[in-house]
XYZ file of C-alpha atoms in Angstrom:
405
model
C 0.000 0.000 0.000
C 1.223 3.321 -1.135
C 2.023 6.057 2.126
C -0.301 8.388 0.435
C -2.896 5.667 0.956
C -2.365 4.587 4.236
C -2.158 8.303 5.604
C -6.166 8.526 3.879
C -6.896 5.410 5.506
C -5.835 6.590 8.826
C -7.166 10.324 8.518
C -11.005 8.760 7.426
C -10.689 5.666 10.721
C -9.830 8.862 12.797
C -12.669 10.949 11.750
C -14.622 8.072 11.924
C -13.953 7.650 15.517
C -14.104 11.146 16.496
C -17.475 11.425 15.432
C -18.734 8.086 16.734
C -17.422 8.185 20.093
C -16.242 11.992 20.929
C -18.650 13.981 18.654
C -18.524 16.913 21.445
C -14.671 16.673 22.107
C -14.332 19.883 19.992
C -16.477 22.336 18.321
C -14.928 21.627 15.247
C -13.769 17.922 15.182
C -13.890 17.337 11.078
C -11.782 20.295 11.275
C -9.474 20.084 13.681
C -8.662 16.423 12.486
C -7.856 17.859 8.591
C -5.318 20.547 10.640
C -4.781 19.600 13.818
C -4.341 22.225 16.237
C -0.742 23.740 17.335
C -2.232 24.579 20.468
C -1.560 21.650 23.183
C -4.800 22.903 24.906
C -6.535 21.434 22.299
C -5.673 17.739 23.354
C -6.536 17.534 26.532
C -10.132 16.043 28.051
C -13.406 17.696 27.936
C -14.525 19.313 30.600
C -17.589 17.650 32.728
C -19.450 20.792 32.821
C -19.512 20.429 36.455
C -18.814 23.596 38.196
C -17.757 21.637 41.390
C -15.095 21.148 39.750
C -13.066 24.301 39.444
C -10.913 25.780 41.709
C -11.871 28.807 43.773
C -9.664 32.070 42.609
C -6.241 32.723 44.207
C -6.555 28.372 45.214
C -2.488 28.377 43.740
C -1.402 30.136 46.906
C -2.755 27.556 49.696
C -0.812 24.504 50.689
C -0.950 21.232 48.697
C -3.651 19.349 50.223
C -5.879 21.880 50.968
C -9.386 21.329 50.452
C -11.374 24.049 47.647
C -14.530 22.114 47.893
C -16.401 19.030 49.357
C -19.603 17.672 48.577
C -21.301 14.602 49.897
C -22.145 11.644 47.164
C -23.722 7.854 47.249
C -21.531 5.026 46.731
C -21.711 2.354 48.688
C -24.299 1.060 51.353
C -23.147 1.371 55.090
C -20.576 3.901 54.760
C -20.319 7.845 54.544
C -18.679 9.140 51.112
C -17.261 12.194 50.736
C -15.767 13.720 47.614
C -13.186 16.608 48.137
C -11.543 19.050 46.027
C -7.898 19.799 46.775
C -5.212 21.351 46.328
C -2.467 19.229 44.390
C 1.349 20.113 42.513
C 2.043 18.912 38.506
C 4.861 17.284 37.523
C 6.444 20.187 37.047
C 5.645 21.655 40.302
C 2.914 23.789 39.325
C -0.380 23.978 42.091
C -3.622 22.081 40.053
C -6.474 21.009 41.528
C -7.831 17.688 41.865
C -10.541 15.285 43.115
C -10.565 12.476 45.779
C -13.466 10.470 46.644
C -13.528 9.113 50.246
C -15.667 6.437 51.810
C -15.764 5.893 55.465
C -18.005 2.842 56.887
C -20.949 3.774 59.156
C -20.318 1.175 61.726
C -17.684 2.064 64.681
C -14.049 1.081 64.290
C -13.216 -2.017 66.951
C -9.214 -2.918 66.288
C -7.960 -0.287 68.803
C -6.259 3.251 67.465
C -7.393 5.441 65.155
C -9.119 3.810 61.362
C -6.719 2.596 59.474
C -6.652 4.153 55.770
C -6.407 2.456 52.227
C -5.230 4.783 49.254
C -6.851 2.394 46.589
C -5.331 3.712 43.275
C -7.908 1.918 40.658
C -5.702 1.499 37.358
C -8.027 4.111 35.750
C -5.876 3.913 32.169
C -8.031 6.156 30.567
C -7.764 9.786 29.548
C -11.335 11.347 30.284
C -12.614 12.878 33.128
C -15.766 10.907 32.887
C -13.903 8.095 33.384
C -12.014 9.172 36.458
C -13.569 7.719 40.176
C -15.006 10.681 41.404
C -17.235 10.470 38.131
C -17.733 6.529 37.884
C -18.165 5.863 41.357
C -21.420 8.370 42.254
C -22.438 6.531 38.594
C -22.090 3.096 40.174
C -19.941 2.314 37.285
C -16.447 1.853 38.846
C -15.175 -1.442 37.193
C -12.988 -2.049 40.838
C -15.417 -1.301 43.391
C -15.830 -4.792 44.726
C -11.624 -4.371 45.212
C -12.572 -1.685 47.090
C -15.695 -3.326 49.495
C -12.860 -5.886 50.445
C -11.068 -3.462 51.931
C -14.308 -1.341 53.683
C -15.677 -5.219 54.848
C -12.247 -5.113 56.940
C -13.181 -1.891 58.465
C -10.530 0.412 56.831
C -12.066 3.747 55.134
C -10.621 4.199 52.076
C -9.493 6.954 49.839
C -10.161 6.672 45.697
C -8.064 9.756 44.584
C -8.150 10.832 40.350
C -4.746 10.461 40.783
C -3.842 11.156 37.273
C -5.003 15.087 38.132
C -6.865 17.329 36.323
C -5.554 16.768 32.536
C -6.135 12.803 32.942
C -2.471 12.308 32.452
C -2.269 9.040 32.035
C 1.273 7.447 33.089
C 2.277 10.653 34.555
C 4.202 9.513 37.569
C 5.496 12.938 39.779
C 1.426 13.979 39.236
C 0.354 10.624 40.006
C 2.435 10.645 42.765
C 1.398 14.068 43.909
C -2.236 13.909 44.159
C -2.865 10.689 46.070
C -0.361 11.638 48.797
C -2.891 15.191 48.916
C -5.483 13.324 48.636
C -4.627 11.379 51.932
C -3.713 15.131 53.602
C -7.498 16.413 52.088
C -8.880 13.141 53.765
C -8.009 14.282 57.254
C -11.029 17.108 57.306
C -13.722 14.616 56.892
C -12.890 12.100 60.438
C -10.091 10.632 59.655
C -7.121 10.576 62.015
C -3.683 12.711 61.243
C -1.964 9.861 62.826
C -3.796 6.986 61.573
C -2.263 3.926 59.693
C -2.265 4.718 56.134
C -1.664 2.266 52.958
C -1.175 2.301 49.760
C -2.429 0.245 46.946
C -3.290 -0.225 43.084
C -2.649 -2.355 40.086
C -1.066 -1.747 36.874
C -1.895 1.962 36.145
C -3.072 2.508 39.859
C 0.643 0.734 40.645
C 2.285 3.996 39.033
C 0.184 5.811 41.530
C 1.431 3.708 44.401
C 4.864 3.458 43.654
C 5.378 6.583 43.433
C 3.345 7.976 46.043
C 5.609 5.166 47.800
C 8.922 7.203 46.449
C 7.893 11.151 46.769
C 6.365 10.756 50.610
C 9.113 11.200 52.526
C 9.844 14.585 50.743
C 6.472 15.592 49.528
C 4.341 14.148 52.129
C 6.642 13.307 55.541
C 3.538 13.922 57.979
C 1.407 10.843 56.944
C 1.939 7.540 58.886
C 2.738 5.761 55.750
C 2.942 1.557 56.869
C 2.810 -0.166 53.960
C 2.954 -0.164 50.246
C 1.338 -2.917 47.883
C 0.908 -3.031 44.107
C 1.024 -5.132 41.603
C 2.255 -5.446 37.197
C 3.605 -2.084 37.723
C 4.619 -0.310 34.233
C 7.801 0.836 35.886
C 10.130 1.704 32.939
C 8.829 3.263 29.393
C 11.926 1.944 27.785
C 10.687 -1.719 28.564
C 7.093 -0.827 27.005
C 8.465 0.675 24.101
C 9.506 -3.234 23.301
C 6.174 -5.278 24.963
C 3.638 -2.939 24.085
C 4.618 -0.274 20.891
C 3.237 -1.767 17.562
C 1.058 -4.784 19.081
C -1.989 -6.012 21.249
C -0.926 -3.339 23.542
C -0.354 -0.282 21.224
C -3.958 1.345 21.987
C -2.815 1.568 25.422
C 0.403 2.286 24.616
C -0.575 5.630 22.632
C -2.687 6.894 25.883
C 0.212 6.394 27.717
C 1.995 8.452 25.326
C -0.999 11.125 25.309
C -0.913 10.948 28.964
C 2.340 12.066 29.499
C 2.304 14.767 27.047
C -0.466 16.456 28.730
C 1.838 16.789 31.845
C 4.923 17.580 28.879
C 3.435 19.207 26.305
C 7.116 20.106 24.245
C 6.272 16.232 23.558
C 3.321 17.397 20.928
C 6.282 18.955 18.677
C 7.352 15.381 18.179
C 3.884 13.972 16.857
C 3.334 14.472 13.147
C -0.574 15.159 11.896
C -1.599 11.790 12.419
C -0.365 11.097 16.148
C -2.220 14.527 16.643
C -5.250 13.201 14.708
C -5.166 9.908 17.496
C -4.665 11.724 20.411
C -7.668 14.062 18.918
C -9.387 10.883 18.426
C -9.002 9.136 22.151
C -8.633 12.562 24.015
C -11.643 11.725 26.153
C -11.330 7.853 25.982
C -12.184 5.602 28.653
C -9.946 2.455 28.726
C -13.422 0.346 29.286
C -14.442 1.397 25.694
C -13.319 -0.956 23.264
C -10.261 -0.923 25.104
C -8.693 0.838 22.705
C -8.715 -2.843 20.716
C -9.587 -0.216 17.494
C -6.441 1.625 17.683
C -4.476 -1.565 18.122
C -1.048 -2.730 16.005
C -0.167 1.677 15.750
C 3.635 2.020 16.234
C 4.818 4.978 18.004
C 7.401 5.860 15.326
C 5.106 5.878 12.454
C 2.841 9.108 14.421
C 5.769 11.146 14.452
C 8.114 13.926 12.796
C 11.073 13.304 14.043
C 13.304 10.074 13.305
C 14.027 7.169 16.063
C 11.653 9.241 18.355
C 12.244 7.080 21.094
C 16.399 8.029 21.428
C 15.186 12.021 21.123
C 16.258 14.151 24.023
C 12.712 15.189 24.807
C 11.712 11.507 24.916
C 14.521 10.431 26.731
C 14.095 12.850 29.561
C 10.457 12.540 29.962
C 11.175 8.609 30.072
C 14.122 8.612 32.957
C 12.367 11.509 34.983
C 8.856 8.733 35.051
C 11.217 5.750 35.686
C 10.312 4.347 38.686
C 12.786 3.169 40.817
C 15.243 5.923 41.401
C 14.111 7.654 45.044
C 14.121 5.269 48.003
C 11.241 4.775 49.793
C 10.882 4.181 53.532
C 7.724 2.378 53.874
C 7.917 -0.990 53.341
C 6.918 -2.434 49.916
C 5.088 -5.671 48.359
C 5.296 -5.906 44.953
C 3.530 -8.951 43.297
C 3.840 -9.748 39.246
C 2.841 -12.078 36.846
C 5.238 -14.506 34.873
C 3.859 -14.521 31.995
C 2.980 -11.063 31.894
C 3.625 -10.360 28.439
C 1.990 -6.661 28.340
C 4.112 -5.681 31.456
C 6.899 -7.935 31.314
C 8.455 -9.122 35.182
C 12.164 -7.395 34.267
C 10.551 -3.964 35.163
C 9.440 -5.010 38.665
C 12.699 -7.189 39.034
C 14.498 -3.728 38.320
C 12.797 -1.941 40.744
C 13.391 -3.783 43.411
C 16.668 -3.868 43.260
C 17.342 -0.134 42.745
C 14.942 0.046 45.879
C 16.847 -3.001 47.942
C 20.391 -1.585 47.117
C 19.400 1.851 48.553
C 18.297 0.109 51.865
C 14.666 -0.269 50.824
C 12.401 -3.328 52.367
C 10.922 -4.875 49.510
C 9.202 -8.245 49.168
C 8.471 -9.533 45.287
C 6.343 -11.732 44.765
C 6.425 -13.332 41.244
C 3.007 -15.710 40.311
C 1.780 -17.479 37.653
C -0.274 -15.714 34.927
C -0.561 -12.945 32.243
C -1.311 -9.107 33.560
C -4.777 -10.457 34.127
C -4.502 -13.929 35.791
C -1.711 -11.772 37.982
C -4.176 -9.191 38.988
C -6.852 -11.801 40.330
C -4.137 -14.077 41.620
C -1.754 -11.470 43.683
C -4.642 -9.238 45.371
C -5.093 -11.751 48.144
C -1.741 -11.742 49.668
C -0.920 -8.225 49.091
C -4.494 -7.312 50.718
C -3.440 -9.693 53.586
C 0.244 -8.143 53.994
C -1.836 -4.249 54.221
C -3.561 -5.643 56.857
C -0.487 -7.270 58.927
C 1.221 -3.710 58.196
C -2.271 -1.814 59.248
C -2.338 -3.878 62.686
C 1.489 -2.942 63.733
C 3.489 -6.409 62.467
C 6.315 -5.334 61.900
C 8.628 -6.073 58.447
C 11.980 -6.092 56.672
C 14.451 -6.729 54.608
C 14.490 -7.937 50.729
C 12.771 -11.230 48.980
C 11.733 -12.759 45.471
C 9.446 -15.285 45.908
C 8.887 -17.159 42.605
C 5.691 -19.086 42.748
């Protein structure tokens, strides 16, 4: 097939899309997608409409964590939810404001001290707000509330922060980072204890949350009583997807990724030619429960953009090794649990990890099962649920394992 061709091809399948599942994402999508827009602005979500959601003037000044608005929402039977408006930093240490969602159960705490507190980190992988937790939960739509009823069944309240901010930036560590640690500080006006026993948990994209919540608190966030990290097929390294996910099964995802970070990066846009600006036109507002991005599948990175070997530019490089997790010690304790045959998010990233961590001085237990990034998830929540709650209760831990299973 002649280039000419295929660029047609891929120009009409984008328009296509636009209009069948975004027709509101701009006021001129047929347009925009014949010239795409210079103007990074023009590539992040659609806004919800929702006035709740936007900061009060002069908000930039206040400390991160602050809370800019709170409302009270329905999620789950039996416990009090409360979503909160905060004050958060960027990844380039700019203020933003984000959401957290934060569900208490009604019936009295009994295990002594203050309520322990979960920071579940659901692996949104999406890039619109609707399909961030403070939306899908009032919505009864969150695809990992049962995950989430485990944990208030054991008494815990629990805080579901839209980690990846305000832009939905996707694979955006520092943000990701960020926000759930002031999510946990905005938590502490609604009943929950300053000193209580918090953890930290999330799977796959919630694991970028987690481990890096895990790496920034002692800096960002030294006040919370953090016990115990747990997550699972973390996507630790960019360099690693670039090879398991660019140009198969796993592109779709692998392009919001991409998107993702450039929201938080925008000198990344001058990279993309027309048609990686037509795509990230095209799944700006995308929810990773649609399709799954299976439509957008077998894209390679290099082919969407302007420059050549895009992934050895400096601007790639440096957005890659400044998201690589790994490189800031953490002192809580970590679990880490990964599948085997986890061909999307291959074990060497979580191997890596944990030895950057251990040879700082890190405690860090891996835990490597059988399955693909699926199987993994299903197969690894039950022991790293069970080692929160040993942390939660005041067992203590240490030291450095990999467990193969």
């Amino acid at each position: 097939m002649r280039t000419t061709t295929r660029r047609g091809l891929v120009v009409a399948c984008a328009a296509a899309l636009a209009l069948a599942l975004a027709p509101s994402a701009q006021a001129d999508p047929v347009g925009d997608l014949v010239a795409p827009p210079a103007n990074p602005d023009a590539y992040l979500p659609t806004p919800l409409g929702d006035p709740w959601f936007t900061p009060p003037a002069g908000f930039e000044s206040s400390e991160p964590g602050t809370v800019l608005n709170t409302r009270s929402v329905a999620v789950q039977p039996g416990t009090t939810s409360t979503q909160l408006l905060f004050r958060s930093t960027d990844s380039k240490n700019n203020p933003i404001a984000a959401a957290t969602t934060i569900l208490v159960p009604d019936a009295p705490w009994t295990g002594g001290g203050p309520r322990p507190v979960v920071a579940y980190n659901e692996a949104t992988d999406s890039l619109g707000n609707a399909c961030a937790p403070s939306s899908t939960l009032p919505r009864g739509t969150n695809k990992e509330l049962d995950r989430m009823q485990e944990l208030l069944g054991r008494g815990y309240a629990v805080v579901v922060t839209d980690y990846q901010g305000p832009r939905q930036a996707y694979s955006a560590g520092l943000v990701s980072g960020h926000t759930v640690l002031d999510g946990l500080r905005a938590s502490r006006t609604v009943g929950i204890a300053p000193d209580a026993p918090v953890a930290i948990t999330g799977y796959s994209g919630g694991a970028i949350a987690s481990g890096w919540a895990a790496q920034l608190a002692p800096s960002y966030a030294p006040e919370l009583n953090i016990v115990g990290v747990a997550f699972g097929g973390p996507p630790t390294d960019y360099k690693i997807l670039q090879r398991s996910l660019n140009g198969g099964i796993g592109s779709g995802l692998f392009t919001a990724a991409t998107i993702g970070l450039s929201r938080e990066y925008p000198e990344m846009r001058s990279l993309a030619n027309d048609n990686g600006k037509r795509l990230a036109l095209v799944q700006k507002d995308q929810c990773v429960d649609v399709l799954s991005y299976s439509g957008l599948a077998l894209f390679d990175q290099r082919n969407l953009s302007n420059v050549p070997d895009v992934f050895n530019h400096p601007i790639t490089r440096a957005v890659v090794e400044e998201n690589r997790m790994g490189q800031i010690k953490p002192e809580a304790p970590i679990y880490i649990y990964q599948g085997l045959q986890d061909f999307l998010i291959p074990k060497e990233g979580a191997e890596a990890v944990q030895d950057q961590w251990c040879a700082a001085g890190a405690s860090v237990h891996l835990e490597e099962i059988p399955g693909d990034h699926t199987v993994a998830e299903g197969g690894g929540r039950p022991g790293a649920f069970e080692w929160l709650s040993q942390r939660l209760a005041g067992v203590p831990t240490g030291g450095c394992e990999r467990v193969v299973r």
